[in-house]
XYZ file of C-alpha atoms in Angstrom:
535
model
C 25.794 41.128 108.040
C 24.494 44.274 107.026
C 22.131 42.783 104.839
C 20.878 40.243 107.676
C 20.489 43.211 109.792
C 18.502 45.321 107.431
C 15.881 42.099 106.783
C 15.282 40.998 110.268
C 14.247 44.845 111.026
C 12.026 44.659 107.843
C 14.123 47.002 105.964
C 15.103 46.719 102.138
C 18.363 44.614 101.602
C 19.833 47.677 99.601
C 20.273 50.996 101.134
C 19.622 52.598 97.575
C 16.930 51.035 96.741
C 13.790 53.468 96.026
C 10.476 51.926 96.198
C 8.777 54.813 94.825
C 10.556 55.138 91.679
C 8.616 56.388 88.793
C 7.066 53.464 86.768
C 7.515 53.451 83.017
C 5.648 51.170 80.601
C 8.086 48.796 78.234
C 7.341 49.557 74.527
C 9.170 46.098 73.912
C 6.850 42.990 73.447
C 7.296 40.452 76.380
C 7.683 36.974 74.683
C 7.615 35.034 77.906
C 4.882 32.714 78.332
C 2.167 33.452 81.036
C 1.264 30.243 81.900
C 3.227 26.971 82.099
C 0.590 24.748 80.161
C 1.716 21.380 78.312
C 2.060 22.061 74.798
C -1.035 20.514 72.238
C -0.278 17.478 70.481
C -1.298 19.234 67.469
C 2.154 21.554 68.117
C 4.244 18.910 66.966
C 2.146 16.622 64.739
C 1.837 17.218 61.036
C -1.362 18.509 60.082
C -3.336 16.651 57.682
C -5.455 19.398 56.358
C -1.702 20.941 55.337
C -0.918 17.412 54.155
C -4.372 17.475 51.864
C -3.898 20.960 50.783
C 0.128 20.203 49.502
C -0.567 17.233 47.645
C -3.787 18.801 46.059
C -0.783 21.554 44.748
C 1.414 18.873 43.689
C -1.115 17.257 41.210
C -2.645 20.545 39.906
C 1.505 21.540 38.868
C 1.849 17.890 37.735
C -1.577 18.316 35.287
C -0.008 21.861 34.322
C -3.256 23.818 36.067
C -0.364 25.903 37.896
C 1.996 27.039 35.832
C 5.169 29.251 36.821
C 4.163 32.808 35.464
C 6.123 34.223 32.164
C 8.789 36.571 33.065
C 8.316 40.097 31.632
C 10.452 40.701 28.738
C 13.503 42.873 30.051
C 13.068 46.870 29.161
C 16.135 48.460 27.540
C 18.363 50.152 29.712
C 17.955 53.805 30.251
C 20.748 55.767 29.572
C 21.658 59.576 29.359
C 21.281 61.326 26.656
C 23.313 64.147 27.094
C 26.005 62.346 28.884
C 29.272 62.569 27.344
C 31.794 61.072 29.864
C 30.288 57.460 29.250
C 32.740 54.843 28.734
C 30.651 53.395 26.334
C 30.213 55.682 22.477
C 26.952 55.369 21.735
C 25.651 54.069 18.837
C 25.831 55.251 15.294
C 22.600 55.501 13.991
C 22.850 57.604 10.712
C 23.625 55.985 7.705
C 25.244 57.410 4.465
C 23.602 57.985 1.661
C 24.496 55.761 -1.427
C 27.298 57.505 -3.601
C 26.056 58.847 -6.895
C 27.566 56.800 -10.087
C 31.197 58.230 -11.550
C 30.400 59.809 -15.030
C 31.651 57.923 -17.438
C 32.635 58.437 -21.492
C 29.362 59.022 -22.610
C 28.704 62.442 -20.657
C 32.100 63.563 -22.240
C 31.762 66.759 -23.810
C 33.911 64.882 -26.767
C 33.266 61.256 -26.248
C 34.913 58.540 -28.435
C 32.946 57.762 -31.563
C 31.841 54.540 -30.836
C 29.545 56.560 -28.206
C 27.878 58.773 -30.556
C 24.150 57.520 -31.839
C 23.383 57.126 -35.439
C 20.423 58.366 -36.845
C 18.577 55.164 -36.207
C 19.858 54.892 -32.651
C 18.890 58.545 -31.966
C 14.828 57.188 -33.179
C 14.561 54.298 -31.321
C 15.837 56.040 -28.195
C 13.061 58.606 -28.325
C 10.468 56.217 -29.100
C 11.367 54.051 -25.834
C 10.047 54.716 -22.373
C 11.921 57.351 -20.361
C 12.753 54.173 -17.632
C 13.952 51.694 -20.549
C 16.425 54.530 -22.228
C 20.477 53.729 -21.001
C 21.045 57.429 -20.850
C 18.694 59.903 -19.840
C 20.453 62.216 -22.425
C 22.175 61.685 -25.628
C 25.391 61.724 -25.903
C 26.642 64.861 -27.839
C 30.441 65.931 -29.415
C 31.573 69.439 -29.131
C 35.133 71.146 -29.860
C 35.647 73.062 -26.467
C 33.818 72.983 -22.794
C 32.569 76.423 -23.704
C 30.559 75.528 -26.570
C 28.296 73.116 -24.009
C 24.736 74.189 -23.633
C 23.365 74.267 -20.613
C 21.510 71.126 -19.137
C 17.656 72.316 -18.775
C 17.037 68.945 -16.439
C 19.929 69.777 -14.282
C 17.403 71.463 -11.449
C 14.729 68.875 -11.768
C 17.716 65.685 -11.439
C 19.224 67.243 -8.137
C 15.423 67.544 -6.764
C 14.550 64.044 -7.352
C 17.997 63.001 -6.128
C 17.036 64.331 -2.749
C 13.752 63.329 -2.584
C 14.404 59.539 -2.464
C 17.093 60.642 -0.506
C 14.334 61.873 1.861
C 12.087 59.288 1.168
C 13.532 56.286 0.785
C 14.547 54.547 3.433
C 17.951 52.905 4.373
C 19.157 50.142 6.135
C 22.359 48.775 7.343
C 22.890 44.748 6.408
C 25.011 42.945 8.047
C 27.354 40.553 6.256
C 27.818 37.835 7.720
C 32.008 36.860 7.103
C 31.456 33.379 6.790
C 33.305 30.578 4.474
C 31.258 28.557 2.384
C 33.830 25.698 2.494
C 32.505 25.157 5.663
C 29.232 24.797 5.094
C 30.131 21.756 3.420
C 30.068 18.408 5.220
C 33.714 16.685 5.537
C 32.724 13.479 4.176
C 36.012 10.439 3.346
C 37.337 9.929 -0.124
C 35.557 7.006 -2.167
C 38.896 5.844 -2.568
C 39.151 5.161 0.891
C 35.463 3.210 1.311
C 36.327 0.630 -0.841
C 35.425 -2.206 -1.943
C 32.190 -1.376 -3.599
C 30.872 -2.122 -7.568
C 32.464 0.230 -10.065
C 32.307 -2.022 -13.201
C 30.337 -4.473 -15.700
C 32.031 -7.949 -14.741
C 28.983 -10.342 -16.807
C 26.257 -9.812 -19.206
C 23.683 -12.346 -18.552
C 22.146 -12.772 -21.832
C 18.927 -14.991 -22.712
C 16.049 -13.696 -22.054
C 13.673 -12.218 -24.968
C 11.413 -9.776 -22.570
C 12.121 -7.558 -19.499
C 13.323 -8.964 -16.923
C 11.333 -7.675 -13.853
C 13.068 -9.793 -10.855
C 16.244 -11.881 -9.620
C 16.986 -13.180 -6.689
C 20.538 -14.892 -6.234
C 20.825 -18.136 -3.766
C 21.759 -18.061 0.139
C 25.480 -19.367 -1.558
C 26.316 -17.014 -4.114
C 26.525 -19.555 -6.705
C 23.369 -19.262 -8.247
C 20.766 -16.464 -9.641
C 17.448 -16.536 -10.753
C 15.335 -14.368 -12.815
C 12.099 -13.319 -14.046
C 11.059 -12.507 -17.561
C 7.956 -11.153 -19.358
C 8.659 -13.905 -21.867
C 6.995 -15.994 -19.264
C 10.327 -17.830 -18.348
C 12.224 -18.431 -15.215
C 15.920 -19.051 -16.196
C 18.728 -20.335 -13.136
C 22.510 -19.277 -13.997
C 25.394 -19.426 -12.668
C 27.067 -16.530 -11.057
C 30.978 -16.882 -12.326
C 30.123 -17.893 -15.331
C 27.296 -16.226 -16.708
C 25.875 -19.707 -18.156
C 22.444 -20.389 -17.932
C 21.642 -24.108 -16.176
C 18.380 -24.115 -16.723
C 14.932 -22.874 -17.917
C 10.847 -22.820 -16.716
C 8.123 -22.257 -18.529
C 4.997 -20.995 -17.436
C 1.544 -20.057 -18.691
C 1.992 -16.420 -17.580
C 4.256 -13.286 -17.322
C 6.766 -13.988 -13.990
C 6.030 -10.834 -11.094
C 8.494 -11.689 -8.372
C 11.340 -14.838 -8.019
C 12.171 -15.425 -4.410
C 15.332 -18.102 -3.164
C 14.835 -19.372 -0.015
C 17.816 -18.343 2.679
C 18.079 -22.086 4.171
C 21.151 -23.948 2.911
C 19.206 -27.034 3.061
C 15.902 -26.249 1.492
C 17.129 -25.046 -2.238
C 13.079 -23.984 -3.001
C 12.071 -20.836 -5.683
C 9.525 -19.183 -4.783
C 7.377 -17.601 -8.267
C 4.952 -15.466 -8.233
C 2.589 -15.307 -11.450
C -1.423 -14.532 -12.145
C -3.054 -15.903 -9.166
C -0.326 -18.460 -8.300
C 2.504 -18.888 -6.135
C 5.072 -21.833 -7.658
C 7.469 -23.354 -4.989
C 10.037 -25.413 -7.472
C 12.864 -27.261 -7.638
C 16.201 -25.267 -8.454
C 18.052 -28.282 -9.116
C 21.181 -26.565 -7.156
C 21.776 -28.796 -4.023
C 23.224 -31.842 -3.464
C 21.207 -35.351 -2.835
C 20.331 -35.149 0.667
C 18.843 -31.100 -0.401
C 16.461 -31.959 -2.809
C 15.659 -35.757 -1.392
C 13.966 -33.338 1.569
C 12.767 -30.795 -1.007
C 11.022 -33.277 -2.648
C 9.168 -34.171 0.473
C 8.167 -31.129 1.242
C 6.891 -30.324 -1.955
C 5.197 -33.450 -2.546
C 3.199 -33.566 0.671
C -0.628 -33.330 0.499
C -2.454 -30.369 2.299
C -4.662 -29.999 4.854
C -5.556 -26.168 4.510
C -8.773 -25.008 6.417
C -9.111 -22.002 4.866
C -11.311 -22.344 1.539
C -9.950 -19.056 -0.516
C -6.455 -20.459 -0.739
C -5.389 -24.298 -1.835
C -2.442 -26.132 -2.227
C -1.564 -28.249 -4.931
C 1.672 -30.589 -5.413
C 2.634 -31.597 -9.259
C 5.358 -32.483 -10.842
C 6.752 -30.959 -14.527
C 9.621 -32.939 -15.989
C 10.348 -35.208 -13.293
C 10.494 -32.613 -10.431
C 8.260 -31.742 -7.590
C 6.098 -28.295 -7.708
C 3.866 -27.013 -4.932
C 1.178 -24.598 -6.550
C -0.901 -22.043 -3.986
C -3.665 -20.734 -5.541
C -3.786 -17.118 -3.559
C -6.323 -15.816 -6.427
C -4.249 -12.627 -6.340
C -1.513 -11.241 -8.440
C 0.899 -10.867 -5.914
C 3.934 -8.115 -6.390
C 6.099 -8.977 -3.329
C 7.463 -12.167 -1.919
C 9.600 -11.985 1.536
C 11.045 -15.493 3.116
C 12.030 -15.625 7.152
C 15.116 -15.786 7.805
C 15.014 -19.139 8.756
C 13.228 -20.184 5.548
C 9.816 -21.813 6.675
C 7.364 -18.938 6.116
C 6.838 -17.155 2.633
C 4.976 -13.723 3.510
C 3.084 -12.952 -0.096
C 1.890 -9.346 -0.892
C -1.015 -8.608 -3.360
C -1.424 -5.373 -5.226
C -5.115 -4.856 -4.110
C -7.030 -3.158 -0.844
C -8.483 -6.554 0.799
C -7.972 -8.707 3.431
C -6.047 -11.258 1.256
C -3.507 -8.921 0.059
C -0.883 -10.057 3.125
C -0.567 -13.721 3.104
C 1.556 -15.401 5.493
C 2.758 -19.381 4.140
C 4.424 -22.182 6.306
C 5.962 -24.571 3.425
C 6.634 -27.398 5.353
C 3.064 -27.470 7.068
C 1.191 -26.181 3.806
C -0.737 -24.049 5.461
C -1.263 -20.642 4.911
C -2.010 -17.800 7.176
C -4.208 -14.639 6.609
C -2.954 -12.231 9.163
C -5.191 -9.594 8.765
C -8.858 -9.155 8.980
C -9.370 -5.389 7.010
C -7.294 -4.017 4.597
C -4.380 -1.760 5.075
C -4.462 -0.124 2.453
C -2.727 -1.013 -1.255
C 0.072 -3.146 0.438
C 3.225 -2.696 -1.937
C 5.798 -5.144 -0.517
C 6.409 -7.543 2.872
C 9.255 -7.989 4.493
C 10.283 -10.111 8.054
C 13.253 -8.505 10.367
C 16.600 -10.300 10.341
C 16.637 -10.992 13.688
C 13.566 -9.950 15.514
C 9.767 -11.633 15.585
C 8.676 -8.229 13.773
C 6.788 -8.283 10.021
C 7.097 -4.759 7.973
C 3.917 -4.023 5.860
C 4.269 -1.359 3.813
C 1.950 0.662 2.121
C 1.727 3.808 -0.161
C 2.902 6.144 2.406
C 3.196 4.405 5.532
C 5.961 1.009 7.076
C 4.044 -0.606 9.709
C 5.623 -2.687 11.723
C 3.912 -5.956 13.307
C 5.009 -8.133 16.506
C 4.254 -11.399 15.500
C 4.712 -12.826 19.091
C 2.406 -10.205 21.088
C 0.203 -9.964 17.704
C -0.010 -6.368 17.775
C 1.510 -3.011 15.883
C 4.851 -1.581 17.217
C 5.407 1.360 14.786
C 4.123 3.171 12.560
C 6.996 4.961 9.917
C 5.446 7.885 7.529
C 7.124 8.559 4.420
C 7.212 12.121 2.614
C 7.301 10.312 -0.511
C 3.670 9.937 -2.604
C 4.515 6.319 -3.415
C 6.700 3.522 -2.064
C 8.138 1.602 -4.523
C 10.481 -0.820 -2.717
C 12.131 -1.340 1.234
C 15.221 -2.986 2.450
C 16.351 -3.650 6.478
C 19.748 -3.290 7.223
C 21.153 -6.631 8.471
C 21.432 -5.162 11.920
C 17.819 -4.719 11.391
C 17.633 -0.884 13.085
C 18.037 0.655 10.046
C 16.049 0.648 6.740
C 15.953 2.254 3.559
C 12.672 2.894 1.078
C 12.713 4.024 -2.059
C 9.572 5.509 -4.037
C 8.266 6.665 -7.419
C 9.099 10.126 -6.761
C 12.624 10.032 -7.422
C 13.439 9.855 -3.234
C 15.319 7.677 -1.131
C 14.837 7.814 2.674
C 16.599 6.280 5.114
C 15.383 5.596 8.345
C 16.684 4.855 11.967
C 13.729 2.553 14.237
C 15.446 3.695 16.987
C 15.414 7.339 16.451
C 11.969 8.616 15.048
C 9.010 7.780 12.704
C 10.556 10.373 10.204
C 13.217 9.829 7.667
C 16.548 10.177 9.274
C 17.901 11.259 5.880
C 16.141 11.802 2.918
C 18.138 11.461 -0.805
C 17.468 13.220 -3.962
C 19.778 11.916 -6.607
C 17.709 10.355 -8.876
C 15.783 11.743 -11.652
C 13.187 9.749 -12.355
C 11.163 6.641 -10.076
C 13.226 4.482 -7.934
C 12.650 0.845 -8.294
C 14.179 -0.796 -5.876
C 16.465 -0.454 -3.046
C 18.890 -2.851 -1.400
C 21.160 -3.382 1.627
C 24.376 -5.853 1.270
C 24.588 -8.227 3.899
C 28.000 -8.160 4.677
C 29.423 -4.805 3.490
C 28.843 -1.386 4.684
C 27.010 -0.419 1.312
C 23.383 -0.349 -0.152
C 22.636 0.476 -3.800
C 19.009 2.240 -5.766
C 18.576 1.380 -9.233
C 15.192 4.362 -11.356
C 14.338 4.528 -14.483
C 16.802 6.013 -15.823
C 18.762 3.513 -16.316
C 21.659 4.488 -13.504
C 22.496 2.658 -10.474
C 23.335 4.427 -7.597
C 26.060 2.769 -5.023
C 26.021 4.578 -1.505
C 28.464 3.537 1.540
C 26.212 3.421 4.251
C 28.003 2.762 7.821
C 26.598 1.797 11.020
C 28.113 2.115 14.067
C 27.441 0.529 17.494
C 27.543 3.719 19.210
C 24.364 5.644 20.352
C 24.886 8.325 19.822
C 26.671 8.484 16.622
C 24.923 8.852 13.482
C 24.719 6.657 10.398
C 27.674 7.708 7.670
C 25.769 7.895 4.801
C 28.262 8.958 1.335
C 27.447 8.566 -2.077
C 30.552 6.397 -4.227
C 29.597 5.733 -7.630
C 26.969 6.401 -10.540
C 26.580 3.037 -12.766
C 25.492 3.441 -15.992
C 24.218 0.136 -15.828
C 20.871 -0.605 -18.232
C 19.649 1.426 -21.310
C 15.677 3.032 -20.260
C 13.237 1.353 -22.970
C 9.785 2.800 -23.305
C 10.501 4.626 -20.071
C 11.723 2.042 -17.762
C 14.958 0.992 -16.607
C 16.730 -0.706 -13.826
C 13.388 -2.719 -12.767
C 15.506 -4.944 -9.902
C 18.718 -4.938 -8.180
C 20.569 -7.451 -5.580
C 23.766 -7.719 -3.532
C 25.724 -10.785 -4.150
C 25.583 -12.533 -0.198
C 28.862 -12.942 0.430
C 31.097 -10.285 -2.073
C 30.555 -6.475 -2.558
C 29.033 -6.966 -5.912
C 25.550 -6.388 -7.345
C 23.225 -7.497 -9.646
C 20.852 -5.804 -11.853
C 17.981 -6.657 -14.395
C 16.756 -3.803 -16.520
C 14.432 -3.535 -19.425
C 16.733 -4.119 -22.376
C 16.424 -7.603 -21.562
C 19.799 -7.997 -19.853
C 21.343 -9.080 -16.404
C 24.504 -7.237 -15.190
C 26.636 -8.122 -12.460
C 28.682 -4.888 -11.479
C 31.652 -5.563 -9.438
């Protein structure tokens, strides 16, 4: 009521209330707004110019035009010099000096006799340069101590002892404490990666020249070979008979079985010529459709290459005049195109052949180089053309290069694809073998350097973990060579065996080798006119 009083007689409400207290400024901002305004619709709307400016940031750090700036290299810690309660000792910098060599019996004042010079010792030895001498004195006998002579270089040894002491500096290696056993890789007995070829099984005997190619059937029964006698011989595998021979007008390059069952064709290459022949192998039905295909006329477009059937002794031949020596011949898988590789730098150096059309194909329009061998993936649409020192590897669907594989070699000699077909080896005439994972790199994945002269050739077996190269010097090398499935692990690449197989003759040995299809054993043709099967 007091209150109500004091306002209706137009009093203050408090009694100690002073209305003309001193006024003091506040040093604190006031963060209060002054007016009551709506707020912008810019307040809470992203700004575009900020928007503009960001993503202008983002692409100059995406191009690398804004980089994170390099961190200073960290100074070494300071520390006191003349501190002495440290926890830490500090380091020992000085380094002793190198002990001085024991003296041994020849500075004896009575060494043995077999330490004392003779005359002719004592002549030579002041005739040779002071650095070549073994002593710097010559060894002397006396009786007693006393009777030793003072040593006039005594002074000037101790003053060049300390002045390489002085001047030549010292410095502490480390050793590193480390055992070589295991530096070495932990690789599995070749006891324990068998079966592979260790042994001669059969001498195929016959022909009179080298024999510069074989080629066993899809079965296993069969193998055919090549000879600079100009003769194409068939045998028989378990055996080591010979069935049958062909003769031809010149020396035989490259023999090539096709991998259908049902088509039993042998593909020859000689001067100029392809020859697709009977092998007289397969039963009725086999060569009732060889026939046909072999006797069928051609309707080739291209005028470079022709096709010719004719028949020798009662059996159908298909002749392809490519007008090229060729060097490699490669079937599909499937066994309806022959890829054909000449030894020149044209165009016509990579033919592609369809046998049952009798057509032939010319996939390139430059060269690529001297081409040394074709090959077609085992279960892709991919052709391998290789070159000196390049694979390259062709889509044949999209019609276009997938890889290209460089090789530190100076000269590829031969190529193989693993059945899996992501790994391949390739040998070369510079005593290499590289092995190399599509999946992993253009580079050789390993690189082998057993042999001592030119690998030949190179091969995969198609059903056992194992690949073989065969040089000039006569030895054939057997490798396990695992796969896995896995990523990430690596290939398991150990060498088993070294097969003496063929004797070198005028500087050439093993000149072809083959896995049997279906067993872990090999075949190889060398220069002393022989065939081996190892096994």
């Amino acid at each position: 009521m007091d209150i109500v009083h004091r306002i209706r007689q137009g009093k203050f409400p408090s009694r100690g209330f002073d209305p003309y207290a001193d006024y003091t400024v506040r040093s604190e901002p006031i963060l209060e707004s002054l007016h009551n305004a709506t707020a912008p619709k810019r307040s809470f709307i992203p700004s575009k110019h900020e928007e503009k400016l960001v993503a202008r940031m983002v692409r100059a750090i995406r191009n690398g035009w804004i980089r994170k700036p390099e961190q200073e290299p960290e100074k070494p810690k300071a520390y006191l010099i003349w501190d002495t309660d440290s926890s830490k000792p500090l380091p020992q910098y000085h380094i002793p000096a190198p002990k001085v060599k024991p003296p041994g019996h020849a500075e004896s004042y009575n060494p043995p006799p077999e330490y004392l010079p003779t005359e002719e010792e004592k002549a030579k030895w002041a005739l040779e340069h002071p650095d070549d001498r073994p002593y710097n004195f010559t060894p002397m006998k006396h009786d007693s101590l006393r009777e030793v002579s003072g040593y006039d270089s005594f002074i000037k040894e101790r003053f060049e002892r300390c002045l390489d002491l002085y001047l030549c500096p010292r410095a502490r290696r480390k050793r590193l404490n480390v055992d070589p056993e295991t530096l070495i890789p932990k690789l599995p007995k070749p006891e324990t990666l068998k079966p592979y070829p260790t042994e001669c099984m059969i001498t195929y005997e016959g022909h009179e020249e080298k024999v510069r190619t074989i080629s066993s059937s899809p079965c296993g029964q069969w193998l055919a070979s090549g000879s600079d006698d100009k003769t194409v011989r068939i045998w028989e595998v378990n055996t080591g008979r010979c069935v049958s021979v062909y003769s031809f007008e010149e020396i035989i390059d490259v023999v090539s079985w096709n991998p259908n069952h049902a088509t039993p064709i042998l593909a020859v290459a000689t001067a100029g010529k392809v020859t697709l022949m009977h092998t007289g192998t397969g039963t009725a039905a086999y060569e009732a459709e060889v026939d046909a295909i072999l006797s069928q006329q051609s309707d080739e477009e291209n005028p470079r290459i022709s096709w010719s059937p004719n028949n020798v002794d009662g059996k159908s031949r298909m002749i392809i005049d490519v007008k090229k020596r060729m060097k490699s011949l490669a079937w599909h898988p499937k066994g309806d195109y022959l890829a054909a590789a000449g030894s020149d730098s044209t165009a016509l150096s990579v033919q592609i052949h369809r046998v049952t059309r009798c057509r032939t194909h010319v996939p390139f329009s430059k060269s690529k180089g001297f081409v040394q061998q074709v090959a077609f993936h085992p279960n892709k649409p991919f052709f391998f053309v290789v070159t000196k020192r390049h694979i390259r590897v062709y889509n044949l669907v999209k019609q276009e290069m997938v890889k290209k594989m460089t090789c530190p070699a100076r000269w590829i000699s031969s190529i193989s694809i693993h059945p899996a077909g992501d790994n391949l080896i390739v040998g070369s005439y510079d005593c290499r073998v590289c092995w190399y994972d599509m999946d992993l790199s253009t580079r050789p994945y390993k690189t082998l350097k057993y042999h001592k002269k030119a690998v030949r050739q190179v091969d995969f077996s198609k059903t056992y973990p194992i690949f073989a190269s065969g040089s000039d010097n006569g030895k054939l090398h057997i490798f396990h060579g695992k796969v896995f499935d896995d990523l990430l692990t690596n290939p398991m690449i150990v060498p088993v065996k070294i097969i003496n197989a063929h004797d070198p003759v005028d500087g050439l040995g093993i000149l072809d080798c083959e896995y049997h299809p279906n067993q872990p054993w090999i075949f190889s043709s060398g220069a002393d006119t022989t065939i081996k099967l190892f096994g």
